[in-house]
Structure formats: C-alpha cells, structure tokens
C-alpha cells in the first residue's frame, strides 16, 4: 500500500487538521490514533484534548 504524505492545515480561528499517513502519540509514547483526518485543538478549550470538540466557536477563539 502506498503511503500518503501527512499534511497539516491550520483553520482560521479553529483547529489544526492532520491528514494522510501519520501516528499520534500521547506523553507516555502510546499511539492515540492513526485515523485520518484528525482535528487538533489550538484554542485550549476542548474537553477532548488533544482533539477539537468545537468549543473554539463558543470561546471566541481568534488565531
Ligand atoms: S480549536 Fe476547536 S476546541 Fe479548540
């Protein structure tokens, strides 16, 4: 199977999207997910970190 290059996209006032082939590890070195795409929180308000749960909208995140 051919690998698909990982790509990163920052959404204005929202999360960081990662797509393609990658592995995401937690602080203990365990794989959290290989599923693509994922959306990582940039605002710090998500209750499901490191993933975005949409809280950036109600938090009025800008960035
Ligand atoms: S960026 Fe979406 S909850 Fe933080």
PDB file of N, CA, C and O and ligand atoms in Angstrom:
ATOM      1  N   UNK A   1       0.839  -1.182   0.000  1.00  0.00           N
ATOM      2  CA  UNK A   1       0.000   0.000   0.000  1.00  0.00           C
ATOM      3  C   UNK A   1       0.884   1.246   0.000  1.00  0.00           C
ATOM      4  O   UNK A   1       1.835   1.345   0.763  1.00  0.00           O
ATOM      5  N   UNK A   2       0.548   2.199  -0.834  1.00  0.00           N
ATOM      6  CA  UNK A   2       1.347   3.415  -0.969  1.00  0.00           C
ATOM      7  C   UNK A   2       1.071   4.375   0.186  1.00  0.00           C
ATOM      8  O   UNK A   2      -0.086   4.592   0.547  1.00  0.00           O
ATOM      9  N   UNK A   3       2.139   4.933   0.749  1.00  0.00           N
ATOM     10  CA  UNK A   3       1.964   5.898   1.835  1.00  0.00           C
ATOM     11  C   UNK A   3       1.507   7.232   1.274  1.00  0.00           C
ATOM     12  O   UNK A   3       1.956   7.660   0.212  1.00  0.00           O
ATOM     13  N   UNK A   4       0.629   7.877   2.015  1.00  0.00           N
ATOM     14  CA  UNK A   4       0.165   9.208   1.634  1.00  0.00           C
ATOM     15  C   UNK A   4       0.801  10.206   2.585  1.00  0.00           C
ATOM     16  O   UNK A   4       0.636  10.104   3.797  1.00  0.00           O
ATOM     17  N   UNK A   5       1.524  11.144   2.045  1.00  0.00           N
ATOM     18  CA  UNK A   5       2.236  12.147   2.829  1.00  0.00           C
ATOM     19  C   UNK A   5       1.301  12.845   3.825  1.00  0.00           C
ATOM     20  O   UNK A   5       0.178  13.200   3.477  1.00  0.00           O
ATOM     21  N   UNK A   6       1.767  12.996   5.044  1.00  0.00           N
ATOM     22  CA  UNK A   6       0.980  13.720   6.044  1.00  0.00           C
ATOM     23  C   UNK A   6       0.912  15.195   5.670  1.00  0.00           C
ATOM     24  O   UNK A   6       1.904  15.788   5.240  1.00  0.00           O
ATOM     25  N   UNK A   7      -0.265  15.768   5.815  1.00  0.00           N
ATOM     26  CA  UNK A   7      -0.458  17.188   5.526  1.00  0.00           C
ATOM     27  C   UNK A   7      -1.095  17.863   6.729  1.00  0.00           C
ATOM     28  O   UNK A   7      -1.928  17.267   7.423  1.00  0.00           O
ATOM     29  N   UNK A   8      -0.708  19.089   6.983  1.00  0.00           N
ATOM     30  CA  UNK A   8      -1.173  19.861   8.120  1.00  0.00           C
ATOM     31  C   UNK A   8      -1.821  21.136   7.607  1.00  0.00           C
ATOM     32  O   UNK A   8      -1.259  21.823   6.768  1.00  0.00           O
ATOM     33  N   UNK A   9      -3.003  21.417   8.144  1.00  0.00           N
ATOM     34  CA  UNK A   9      -3.700  22.634   7.718  1.00  0.00           C
ATOM     35  C   UNK A   9      -4.257  23.342   8.940  1.00  0.00           C
ATOM     36  O   UNK A   9      -4.981  22.739   9.743  1.00  0.00           O
ATOM     37  N   UNK A  10      -3.935  24.613   9.082  1.00  0.00           N
ATOM     38  CA  UNK A  10      -4.460  25.428  10.175  1.00  0.00           C
ATOM     39  C   UNK A  10      -5.744  26.096   9.706  1.00  0.00           C
ATOM     40  O   UNK A  10      -5.759  26.762   8.667  1.00  0.00           O
ATOM     41  N   UNK A  11      -6.814  25.886  10.462  1.00  0.00           N
ATOM     42  CA  UNK A  11      -8.065  26.561  10.172  1.00  0.00           C
ATOM     43  C   UNK A  11      -8.107  27.879  10.937  1.00  0.00           C
ATOM     44  O   UNK A  11      -7.856  27.897  12.145  1.00  0.00           O
ATOM     45  N   UNK A  12      -8.437  28.962  10.238  1.00  0.00           N
ATOM     46  CA  UNK A  12      -8.526  30.261  10.886  1.00  0.00           C
ATOM     47  C   UNK A  12      -9.542  30.197  12.026  1.00  0.00           C
ATOM     48  O   UNK A  12     -10.675  29.721  11.829  1.00  0.00           O
ATOM     49  N   UNK A  13      -9.125  30.631  13.205  1.00  0.00           N
ATOM     50  CA  UNK A  13      -9.985  30.639  14.405  1.00  0.00           C
ATOM     51  C   UNK A  13     -10.480  29.241  14.779  1.00  0.00           C
ATOM     52  O   UNK A  13     -11.556  29.110  15.372  1.00  0.00           O
ATOM     53  N   UNK A  14      -9.723  28.204  14.409  1.00  0.00           N
ATOM     54  CA  UNK A  14     -10.151  26.836  14.674  1.00  0.00           C
ATOM     55  C   UNK A  14      -8.994  25.874  14.811  1.00  0.00           C
ATOM     56  O   UNK A  14      -7.876  26.279  15.147  1.00  0.00           O
ATOM     57  N   UNK A  15      -9.253  24.606  14.561  1.00  0.00           N
ATOM     58  CA  UNK A  15      -8.274  23.555  14.841  1.00  0.00           C
ATOM     59  C   UNK A  15      -7.174  23.417  13.782  1.00  0.00           C
ATOM     60  O   UNK A  15      -7.183  24.101  12.757  1.00  0.00           O
ATOM     61  N   UNK A  16      -6.280  22.491  14.078  1.00  0.00           N
ATOM     62  CA  UNK A  16      -5.241  22.057  13.144  1.00  0.00           C
ATOM     63  C   UNK A  16      -5.668  20.706  12.587  1.00  0.00           C
ATOM     64  O   UNK A  16      -5.904  19.768  13.364  1.00  0.00           O
ATOM     65  N   UNK A  17      -5.809  20.615  11.291  1.00  0.00           N
ATOM     66  CA  UNK A  17      -6.178  19.352  10.653  1.00  0.00           C
ATOM     67  C   UNK A  17      -4.920  18.615  10.213  1.00  0.00           C
ATOM     68  O   UNK A  17      -4.020  19.219   9.626  1.00  0.00           O
ATOM     69  N   UNK A  18      -4.874  17.315  10.517  1.00  0.00           N
ATOM     70  CA  UNK A  18      -3.798  16.458  10.021  1.00  0.00           C
ATOM     71  C   UNK A  18      -4.443  15.349   9.211  1.00  0.00           C
ATOM     72  O   UNK A  18      -5.366  14.673   9.680  1.00  0.00           O
ATOM     73  N   UNK A  19      -3.953  15.170   7.993  1.00  0.00           N
ATOM     74  CA  UNK A  19      -4.476  14.108   7.135  1.00  0.00           C
ATOM     75  C   UNK A  19      -3.311  13.373   6.492  1.00  0.00           C
ATOM     76  O   UNK A  19      -2.164  13.809   6.567  1.00  0.00           O
ATOM     77  N   UNK A  20      -3.614  12.248   5.876  1.00  0.00           N
ATOM     78  CA  UNK A  20      -2.571  11.425   5.266  1.00  0.00           C
ATOM     79  C   UNK A  20      -2.136  10.340   6.240  1.00  0.00           C
ATOM     80  O   UNK A  20      -2.871   9.965   7.142  1.00  0.00           O
ATOM     81  N   UNK A  21      -0.921   9.831   6.050  1.00  0.00           N
ATOM     82  CA  UNK A  21      -0.395   8.763   6.912  1.00  0.00           C
ATOM     83  C   UNK A  21       0.432   9.367   8.039  1.00  0.00           C
ATOM     84  O   UNK A  21       1.398  10.076   7.797  1.00  0.00           O
ATOM     85  N   UNK A  22       0.033   9.081   9.272  1.00  0.00           N
ATOM     86  CA  UNK A  22       0.748   9.583  10.454  1.00  0.00           C
ATOM     87  C   UNK A  22       0.347   8.738  11.648  1.00  0.00           C
ATOM     88  O   UNK A  22      -0.615   7.944  11.583  1.00  0.00           O
ATOM     89  N   UNK A  23       1.058   8.896  12.738  1.00  0.00           N
ATOM     90  CA  UNK A  23       0.702   8.303  14.022  1.00  0.00           C
ATOM     91  C   UNK A  23       0.785   9.412  15.055  1.00  0.00           C
ATOM     92  O   UNK A  23       1.750  10.176  15.069  1.00  0.00           O
ATOM     93  N   UNK A  24      -0.198   9.496  15.937  1.00  0.00           N
ATOM     94  CA  UNK A  24      -0.219  10.490  17.008  1.00  0.00           C
ATOM     95  C   UNK A  24      -0.003   9.768  18.337  1.00  0.00           C
ATOM     96  O   UNK A  24      -0.744   8.839  18.659  1.00  0.00           O
ATOM     97  N   UNK A  25       1.016  10.178  19.091  1.00  0.00           N
ATOM     98  CA  UNK A  25       1.371   9.534  20.359  1.00  0.00           C
ATOM     99  C   UNK A  25       1.025  10.435  21.540  1.00  0.00           C
ATOM    100  O   UNK A  25       1.114  11.666  21.445  1.00  0.00           O
ATOM    101  N   UNK A  26       0.667   9.816  22.672  1.00  0.00           N
ATOM    102  CA  UNK A  26       0.461  10.579  23.903  1.00  0.00           C
ATOM    103  C   UNK A  26       1.799  10.753  24.627  1.00  0.00           C
ATOM    104  O   UNK A  26       2.849  10.316  24.139  1.00  0.00           O
ATOM    105  N   UNK A  27       1.764  11.369  25.798  1.00  0.00           N
ATOM    106  CA  UNK A  27       3.004  11.688  26.520  1.00  0.00           C
ATOM    107  C   UNK A  27       3.730  10.445  27.035  1.00  0.00           C
ATOM    108  O   UNK A  27       4.911  10.503  27.373  1.00  0.00           O
ATOM    109  N   UNK A  28       3.021   9.301  27.082  1.00  0.00           N
ATOM    110  CA  UNK A  28       3.635   8.042  27.510  1.00  0.00           C
ATOM    111  C   UNK A  28       4.179   7.241  26.330  1.00  0.00           C
ATOM    112  O   UNK A  28       4.710   6.157  26.512  1.00  0.00           O
ATOM    113  N   UNK A  29       4.030   7.785  25.141  1.00  0.00           N
ATOM    114  CA  UNK A  29       4.536   7.098  23.954  1.00  0.00           C
ATOM    115  C   UNK A  29       3.574   6.105  23.356  1.00  0.00           C
ATOM    116  O   UNK A  29       3.933   5.342  22.471  1.00  0.00           O
ATOM    117  N   UNK A  30       2.322   6.121  23.838  1.00  0.00           N
ATOM    118  CA  UNK A  30       1.304   5.222  23.296  1.00  0.00           C
ATOM    119  C   UNK A  30       0.606   5.893  22.117  1.00  0.00           C
ATOM    120  O   UNK A  30       0.317   7.092  22.156  1.00  0.00           O
ATOM    121  N   UNK A  31       0.295   5.094  21.112  1.00  0.00           N
ATOM    122  CA  UNK A  31      -0.399   5.647  19.947  1.00  0.00           C
ATOM    123  C   UNK A  31      -1.831   6.003  20.325  1.00  0.00           C
ATOM    124  O   UNK A  31      -2.567   5.174  20.870  1.00  0.00           O
ATOM    125  N   UNK A  32      -2.203   7.248  20.072  1.00  0.00           N
ATOM    126  CA  UNK A  32      -3.577   7.688  20.299  1.00  0.00           C
ATOM    127  C   UNK A  32      -4.427   7.332  19.092  1.00  0.00           C
ATOM    128  O   UNK A  32      -5.523   6.816  19.224  1.00  0.00           O
ATOM    129  N   UNK A  33      -3.913   7.620  17.899  1.00  0.00           N
ATOM    130  CA  UNK A  33      -4.684   7.319  16.696  1.00  0.00           C
ATOM    131  C   UNK A  33      -3.792   7.330  15.468  1.00  0.00           C
ATOM    132  O   UNK A  33      -2.746   7.980  15.451  1.00  0.00           O
ATOM    133  N   UNK A  34      -4.244   6.600  14.466  1.00  0.00           N
ATOM    134  CA  UNK A  34      -3.670   6.645  13.126  1.00  0.00           C
ATOM    135  C   UNK A  34      -4.750   7.086  12.141  1.00  0.00           C
ATOM    136  O   UNK A  34      -4.524   7.114  10.960  1.00  0.00           O
ATOM    137  N   UNK A  35      -5.941   7.335  12.690  1.00  0.00           N
ATOM    138  CA  UNK A  35      -7.083   7.647  11.840  1.00  0.00           C
ATOM    139  C   UNK A  35      -6.910   9.015  11.187  1.00  0.00           C
ATOM    140  O   UNK A  35      -6.479   9.966  11.839  1.00  0.00           O
ATOM    141  N   UNK A  36      -7.269   9.130   9.950  1.00  0.00           N
ATOM    142  CA  UNK A  36      -7.111  10.367   9.202  1.00  0.00           C
ATOM    143  C   UNK A  36      -8.436  10.757   8.569  1.00  0.00           C
ATOM    144  O   UNK A  36      -9.146   9.878   8.056  1.00  0.00           O
ATOM    145  N   UNK A  37      -8.792  12.038   8.560  1.00  0.00           N
ATOM    146  CA  UNK A  37      -8.090  13.152   9.183  1.00  0.00           C
ATOM    147  C   UNK A  37      -8.464  13.292  10.646  1.00  0.00           C
ATOM    148  O   UNK A  37      -9.466  12.742  11.097  1.00  0.00           O
ATOM    149  N   UNK A  38      -7.638  14.053  11.372  1.00  0.00           N
ATOM    150  CA  UNK A  38      -7.962  14.427  12.745  1.00  0.00           C
ATOM    151  C   UNK A  38      -7.887  15.946  12.852  1.00  0.00           C
ATOM    152  O   UNK A  38      -7.265  16.609  12.023  1.00  0.00           O
ATOM    153  N   UNK A  39      -8.522  16.476  13.895  1.00  0.00           N
ATOM    154  CA  UNK A  39      -8.540  17.915  14.125  1.00  0.00           C
ATOM    155  C   UNK A  39      -8.062  18.159  15.544  1.00  0.00           C
ATOM    156  O   UNK A  39      -8.703  17.709  16.501  1.00  0.00           O
ATOM    157  N   UNK A  40      -6.936  18.835  15.680  1.00  0.00           N
ATOM    158  CA  UNK A  40      -6.343  19.086  16.991  1.00  0.00           C
ATOM    159  C   UNK A  40      -6.695  20.485  17.471  1.00  0.00           C
ATOM    160  O   UNK A  40      -6.675  21.451  16.697  1.00  0.00           O
ATOM    161  N   UNK A  41      -6.999  20.572  18.778  1.00  0.00           N
ATOM    162  CA  UNK A  41      -7.383  21.840  19.389  1.00  0.00           C
ATOM    163  C   UNK A  41      -6.202  22.810  19.426  1.00  0.00           C
ATOM    164  O   UNK A  41      -5.101  22.452  19.816  1.00  0.00           O
ATOM    165  N   UNK A  42      -6.457  24.048  19.033  1.00  0.00           N
ATOM    166  CA  UNK A  42      -5.462  25.125  19.151  1.00  0.00           C
ATOM    167  C   UNK A  42      -5.895  26.168  20.170  1.00  0.00           C
ATOM    168  O   UNK A  42      -5.115  27.030  20.543  1.00  0.00           O
ATOM    169  N   UNK A  43      -7.159  26.108  20.624  1.00  0.00           N
ATOM    170  CA  UNK A  43      -7.660  27.172  21.494  1.00  0.00           C
ATOM    171  C   UNK A  43      -7.483  26.860  22.983  1.00  0.00           C
ATOM    172  O   UNK A  43      -7.573  27.746  23.817  1.00  0.00           O
ATOM    173  N   UNK A  44      -7.313  25.578  23.327  1.00  0.00           N
ATOM    174  CA  UNK A  44      -7.157  25.176  24.725  1.00  0.00           C
ATOM    175  C   UNK A  44      -8.465  24.949  25.454  1.00  0.00           C
ATOM    176  O   UNK A  44      -8.461  24.640  26.642  1.00  0.00           O
ATOM    177  N   UNK A  45      -9.592  25.090  24.789  1.00  0.00           N
ATOM    178  CA  UNK A  45     -10.904  24.965  25.452  1.00  0.00           C
ATOM    179  C   UNK A  45     -11.573  23.613  25.265  1.00  0.00           C
ATOM    180  O   UNK A  45     -12.614  23.347  25.880  1.00  0.00           O
ATOM    181  N   UNK A  46     -11.025  22.753  24.454  1.00  0.00           N
ATOM    182  CA  UNK A  46     -11.643  21.454  24.189  1.00  0.00           C
ATOM    183  C   UNK A  46     -11.682  20.587  25.446  1.00  0.00           C
ATOM    184  O   UNK A  46     -10.721  20.529  26.212  1.00  0.00           O
ATOM    185  N   UNK A  47     -12.796  19.874  25.645  1.00  0.00           N
ATOM    186  CA  UNK A  47     -12.916  18.903  26.737  1.00  0.00           C
ATOM    187  C   UNK A  47     -12.410  17.542  26.291  1.00  0.00           C
ATOM    188  O   UNK A  47     -12.448  16.588  27.065  1.00  0.00           O
ATOM    189  N   UNK A  48     -11.943  17.449  25.054  1.00  0.00           N
ATOM    190  CA  UNK A  48     -11.483  16.186  24.474  1.00  0.00           C
ATOM    191  C   UNK A  48     -10.068  16.340  23.916  1.00  0.00           C
ATOM    192  O   UNK A  48      -9.747  15.808  22.861  1.00  0.00           O
ATOM    193  N   UNK A  49      -9.210  17.091  24.627  1.00  0.00           N
ATOM    194  CA  UNK A  49      -7.840  17.315  24.146  1.00  0.00           C
ATOM    195  C   UNK A  49      -7.108  15.998  23.956  1.00  0.00           C
ATOM    196  O   UNK A  49      -7.330  15.068  24.736  1.00  0.00           O
ATOM    197  N   UNK A  50      -6.309  15.890  22.953  1.00  0.00           N
ATOM    198  CA  UNK A  50      -5.830  16.976  22.111  1.00  0.00           C
ATOM    199  C   UNK A  50      -6.746  17.288  20.930  1.00  0.00           C
ATOM    200  O   UNK A  50      -6.394  18.108  20.074  1.00  0.00           O
ATOM    201  N   UNK A  51      -7.918  16.663  20.892  1.00  0.00           N
ATOM    202  CA  UNK A  51      -8.786  16.849  19.739  1.00  0.00           C
ATOM    203  C   UNK A  51      -9.710  18.058  19.916  1.00  0.00           C
ATOM    204  O   UNK A  51     -10.082  18.411  21.037  1.00  0.00           O
ATOM    205  N   UNK A  52     -10.090  18.630  18.817  1.00  0.00           N
ATOM    206  CA  UNK A  52     -11.048  19.733  18.802  1.00  0.00           C
ATOM    207  C   UNK A  52     -12.445  19.163  19.022  1.00  0.00           C
ATOM    208  O   UNK A  52     -12.806  18.151  18.418  1.00  0.00           O
ATOM    209  N   UNK A  53     -13.224  19.820  19.891  1.00  0.00           N
ATOM    210  CA  UNK A  53     -14.616  19.418  20.089  1.00  0.00           C
ATOM    211  C   UNK A  53     -15.589  20.526  19.692  1.00  0.00           C
ATOM    212  O   UNK A  53     -16.768  20.454  20.000  1.00  0.00           O
ATOM    213  N   UNK A  54     -15.085  21.531  19.028  1.00  0.00           N
ATOM    214  CA  UNK A  54     -15.929  22.628  18.575  1.00  0.00           C
ATOM    215  C   UNK A  54     -16.038  23.774  19.568  1.00  0.00           C
ATOM    216  O   UNK A  54     -16.672  24.793  19.272  1.00  0.00           O
ATOM    217  N   UNK A  55     -15.420  23.638  20.740  1.00  0.00           N
ATOM    218  CA  UNK A  55     -15.525  24.669  21.782  1.00  0.00           C
ATOM    219  C   UNK A  55     -14.908  26.002  21.365  1.00  0.00           C
ATOM    220  O   UNK A  55     -15.236  27.039  21.950  1.00  0.00           O
ATOM    221  N   UNK A  56     -14.026  25.987  20.385  1.00  0.00           N
ATOM    222  CA  UNK A  56     -13.394  27.235  19.942  1.00  0.00           C
ATOM    223  C   UNK A  56     -14.435  28.264  19.477  1.00  0.00           C
ATOM    224  O   UNK A  56     -14.213  29.462  19.597  1.00  0.00           O
ATOM    225  N   UNK A  57     -15.579  27.770  18.981  1.00  0.00           N
ATOM    226  CA  UNK A  57     -16.612  28.687  18.487  1.00  0.00           C
ATOM    227  C   UNK A  57     -17.214  29.486  19.627  1.00  0.00           C
ATOM    228  O   UNK A  57     -17.279  30.714  19.569  1.00  0.00           O
ATOM    229  N   UNK A  58     -17.657  28.795  20.684  1.00  0.00           N
ATOM    230  CA  UNK A  58     -18.281  29.494  21.811  1.00  0.00           C
ATOM    231  C   UNK A  58     -17.242  30.267  22.626  1.00  0.00           C
ATOM    232  O   UNK A  58     -17.581  31.241  23.314  1.00  0.00           O
ATOM    233  N   UNK A  59     -15.975  29.868  22.536  1.00  0.00           N
ATOM    234  CA  UNK A  59     -14.903  30.564  23.275  1.00  0.00           C
ATOM    235  C   UNK A  59     -14.467  31.828  22.552  1.00  0.00           C
ATOM    236  O   UNK A  59     -13.739  32.644  23.129  1.00  0.00           O
ATOM    237  N   UNK A  60     -14.902  31.982  21.300  1.00  0.00           N
ATOM    238  CA  UNK A  60     -14.499  33.161  20.541  1.00  0.00           C
ATOM    239  C   UNK A  60     -13.018  33.156  20.198  1.00  0.00           C
ATOM    240  O   UNK A  60     -12.403  34.222  20.090  1.00  0.00           O
ATOM    241  N   UNK A  61     -12.461  31.970  20.005  1.00  0.00           N
ATOM    242  CA  UNK A  61     -11.036  31.838  19.702  1.00  0.00           C
ATOM    243  C   UNK A  61     -10.687  32.598  18.426  1.00  0.00           C
ATOM    244  O   UNK A  61     -11.389  32.525  17.429  1.00  0.00           O
ATOM    245  N   UNK A  62      -9.571  33.288  18.482  1.00  0.00           N
ATOM    246  CA  UNK A  62      -9.059  34.027  17.325  1.00  0.00           C
ATOM    247  C   UNK A  62      -7.595  33.657  17.151  1.00  0.00           C
ATOM    248  O   UNK A  62      -6.801  33.792  18.063  1.00  0.00           O
ATOM    249  N   UNK A  63      -7.277  33.205  15.992  1.00  0.00           N
ATOM    250  CA  UNK A  63      -5.878  32.869  15.737  1.00  0.00           C
ATOM    251  C   UNK A  63      -5.687  31.959  14.572  1.00  0.00           C
ATOM    252  O   UNK A  63      -6.562  31.430  13.994  1.00  0.00           O
TER     253      UNK A  63
HETATM  254  S1  LIG B   1      -9.696  24.501  18.381  1.00  0.00           S
HETATM  255 FE1  LIG B   1     -11.628  23.567  18.449  1.00  0.00          FE
HETATM  256  S2  LIG B   1     -11.986  23.238  20.545  1.00  0.00           S
HETATM  257 FE2  LIG B   1     -10.049  24.190  20.486  1.00  0.00          FE
END
